[in-house]
Amino acid sequence: MFNGTKMKPLNHLQRQRITSNLFVLVALGAIATVAAPTLFPCPAFDQNDKAARLEARRRLKAQQGNTPVVIRERRTTVQQQQPKQSDVNNDEQ
């Protein structure tokens, strides 16, 4: 088809446009590849995540077993003021 014809070489402006267009196309393709799972989540990933969470929960329960849980009262930064003895005596009178 192109046996006898010679191709004319590209000039500087044509090469520059092709290079720029190729760079933009690759950059947009990379961004689209990274953003695609956010925009269109794959249902298979959801199933795998759920299975992994359930498995982790089962392992955690097995590890904890009958471990006692100690709950302490929260410490307040401001000391609760107790009524003074003199105030209590004044209220009684």
PDB file of C-alpha atoms in Angstrom:
ATOM      1  CA  MET A   1       0.000   0.000   0.000  1.00  0.00           C
ATOM      2  CA  PHE A   2       2.780   2.411   0.924  1.00  0.00           C
ATOM      3  CA  ASN A   3       5.526   0.689  -1.071  1.00  0.00           C
ATOM      4  CA  GLY A   4       6.421   3.472  -3.436  1.00  0.00           C
ATOM      5  CA  THR A   5       5.401   6.458  -1.374  1.00  0.00           C
ATOM      6  CA  LYS A   6       7.637   8.196   1.081  1.00  0.00           C
ATOM      7  CA  MET A   7       6.165   9.730   4.181  1.00  0.00           C
ATOM      8  CA  LYS A   8       6.849  13.366   4.731  1.00  0.00           C
ATOM      9  CA  PRO A   9       8.544  14.001   8.111  1.00  0.00           C
ATOM     10  CA  LEU A  10       6.619  15.927  10.717  1.00  0.00           C
ATOM     11  CA  ASN A  11       7.596  19.518  11.287  1.00  0.00           C
ATOM     12  CA  HIS A  12       8.323  20.938  14.743  1.00  0.00           C
ATOM     13  CA  LEU A  13       4.804  22.250  15.398  1.00  0.00           C
ATOM     14  CA  GLN A  14       3.192  18.911  14.473  1.00  0.00           C
ATOM     15  CA  ARG A  15       5.566  16.965  16.720  1.00  0.00           C
ATOM     16  CA  GLN A  16       4.952  19.388  19.572  1.00  0.00           C
ATOM     17  CA  ARG A  17       1.152  19.046  19.247  1.00  0.00           C
ATOM     18  CA  ILE A  18       1.300  15.258  19.105  1.00  0.00           C
ATOM     19  CA  THR A  19       3.564  15.159  22.161  1.00  0.00           C
ATOM     20  CA  SER A  20       1.351  17.570  24.115  1.00  0.00           C
ATOM     21  CA  ASN A  21      -1.821  15.710  23.185  1.00  0.00           C
ATOM     22  CA  LEU A  22      -0.267  12.372  24.145  1.00  0.00           C
ATOM     23  CA  PHE A  23       0.916  13.784  27.488  1.00  0.00           C
ATOM     24  CA  VAL A  24      -2.530  15.221  28.300  1.00  0.00           C
ATOM     25  CA  LEU A  25      -4.203  11.958  27.293  1.00  0.00           C
ATOM     26  CA  VAL A  26      -1.910   9.906  29.548  1.00  0.00           C
ATOM     27  CA  ALA A  27      -2.334  12.332  32.468  1.00  0.00           C
ATOM     28  CA  LEU A  28      -6.143  12.300  32.180  1.00  0.00           C
ATOM     29  CA  GLY A  29      -6.093   8.515  31.849  1.00  0.00           C
ATOM     30  CA  ALA A  30      -4.054   8.194  35.052  1.00  0.00           C
ATOM     31  CA  ILE A  31      -6.413  10.504  36.934  1.00  0.00           C
ATOM     32  CA  ALA A  32      -9.455   8.622  35.629  1.00  0.00           C
ATOM     33  CA  THR A  33      -7.901   5.298  36.648  1.00  0.00           C
ATOM     34  CA  VAL A  34      -7.324   6.511  40.207  1.00  0.00           C
ATOM     35  CA  ALA A  35     -10.733   8.222  40.503  1.00  0.00           C
ATOM     36  CA  ALA A  36     -12.789   5.424  38.919  1.00  0.00           C
ATOM     37  CA  PRO A  37     -13.199   3.278  42.070  1.00  0.00           C
ATOM     38  CA  THR A  38     -14.499   6.310  43.948  1.00  0.00           C
ATOM     39  CA  LEU A  39     -17.017   7.205  41.270  1.00  0.00           C
ATOM     40  CA  PHE A  40     -18.014   3.654  40.347  1.00  0.00           C
ATOM     41  CA  PRO A  41     -17.329   1.323  43.292  1.00  0.00           C
ATOM     42  CA  CYS A  42     -16.993  -2.320  42.422  1.00  0.00           C
ATOM     43  CA  PRO A  43     -19.509  -4.543  44.244  1.00  0.00           C
ATOM     44  CA  ALA A  44     -16.923  -7.318  44.514  1.00  0.00           C
ATOM     45  CA  PHE A  45     -14.753  -5.075  46.701  1.00  0.00           C
ATOM     46  CA  ASP A  46     -17.698  -4.445  49.019  1.00  0.00           C
ATOM     47  CA  GLN A  47     -18.224  -8.183  49.506  1.00  0.00           C
ATOM     48  CA  ASN A  48     -14.530  -8.720  50.191  1.00  0.00           C
ATOM     49  CA  ASP A  49     -14.464  -5.848  52.683  1.00  0.00           C
ATOM     50  CA  LYS A  50     -17.508  -7.189  54.519  1.00  0.00           C
ATOM     51  CA  ALA A  51     -16.032 -10.670  54.679  1.00  0.00           C
ATOM     52  CA  ALA A  52     -12.720  -9.283  55.961  1.00  0.00           C
ATOM     53  CA  ARG A  53     -14.470  -7.207  58.644  1.00  0.00           C
ATOM     54  CA  LEU A  54     -16.535 -10.191  59.806  1.00  0.00           C
ATOM     55  CA  GLU A  55     -13.432 -12.373  59.955  1.00  0.00           C
ATOM     56  CA  ALA A  56     -11.563  -9.731  61.960  1.00  0.00           C
ATOM     57  CA  ARG A  57     -14.500  -9.405  64.359  1.00  0.00           C
ATOM     58  CA  ARG A  58     -14.592 -13.182  64.861  1.00  0.00           C
ATOM     59  CA  ARG A  59     -10.847 -13.256  65.569  1.00  0.00           C
ATOM     60  CA  LEU A  60     -11.152 -10.387  68.041  1.00  0.00           C
ATOM     61  CA  LYS A  61     -13.966 -12.118  69.921  1.00  0.00           C
ATOM     62  CA  ALA A  62     -11.973 -15.360  70.014  1.00  0.00           C
ATOM     63  CA  GLN A  63      -8.907 -13.558  71.350  1.00  0.00           C
ATOM     64  CA  GLN A  64     -10.812 -11.631  73.993  1.00  0.00           C
ATOM     65  CA  GLY A  65     -12.713 -14.647  75.268  1.00  0.00           C
ATOM     66  CA  ASN A  66     -13.649 -14.081  78.904  1.00  0.00           C
ATOM     67  CA  THR A  67     -11.372 -11.130  79.520  1.00  0.00           C
ATOM     68  CA  PRO A  68     -12.831  -8.959  82.258  1.00  0.00           C
ATOM     69  CA  VAL A  69     -13.488  -5.356  81.363  1.00  0.00           C
ATOM     70  CA  VAL A  70     -12.759  -2.734  83.996  1.00  0.00           C
ATOM     71  CA  ILE A  71     -14.685   0.505  83.691  1.00  0.00           C
ATOM     72  CA  ARG A  72     -13.498   3.483  85.690  1.00  0.00           C
ATOM     73  CA  GLU A  73     -15.359   6.677  86.308  1.00  0.00           C
ATOM     74  CA  ARG A  74     -14.240   9.596  84.237  1.00  0.00           C
ATOM     75  CA  ARG A  75     -12.092  12.117  86.033  1.00  0.00           C
ATOM     76  CA  THR A  76     -13.266  15.671  85.759  1.00  0.00           C
ATOM     77  CA  THR A  77     -10.858  18.518  85.402  1.00  0.00           C
ATOM     78  CA  VAL A  78     -12.858  20.757  87.723  1.00  0.00           C
ATOM     79  CA  GLN A  79     -13.226  19.398  91.223  1.00  0.00           C
ATOM     80  CA  GLN A  80     -16.846  19.185  92.261  1.00  0.00           C
ATOM     81  CA  GLN A  81     -17.316  21.528  95.145  1.00  0.00           C
ATOM     82  CA  GLN A  82     -18.871  20.056  98.233  1.00  0.00           C
ATOM     83  CA  PRO A  83     -21.015  22.357 100.351  1.00  0.00           C
ATOM     84  CA  LYS A  84     -19.189  23.844 103.284  1.00  0.00           C
ATOM     85  CA  GLN A  85     -20.150  22.727 106.747  1.00  0.00           C
ATOM     86  CA  SER A  86     -21.163  26.270 107.672  1.00  0.00           C
ATOM     87  CA  ASP A  87     -23.561  26.442 104.683  1.00  0.00           C
ATOM     88  CA  VAL A  88     -25.187  23.184 105.755  1.00  0.00           C
ATOM     89  CA  ASN A  89     -25.637  24.506 109.327  1.00  0.00           C
ATOM     90  CA  ASN A  90     -27.189  27.747 108.043  1.00  0.00           C
ATOM     91  CA  ASP A  91     -29.724  25.861 105.913  1.00  0.00           C
ATOM     92  CA  GLU A  92     -30.857  23.802 108.890  1.00  0.00           C
ATOM     93  CA  GLN A  93     -31.639  26.844 110.997  1.00  0.00           C
TER      94      GLN A  93
END
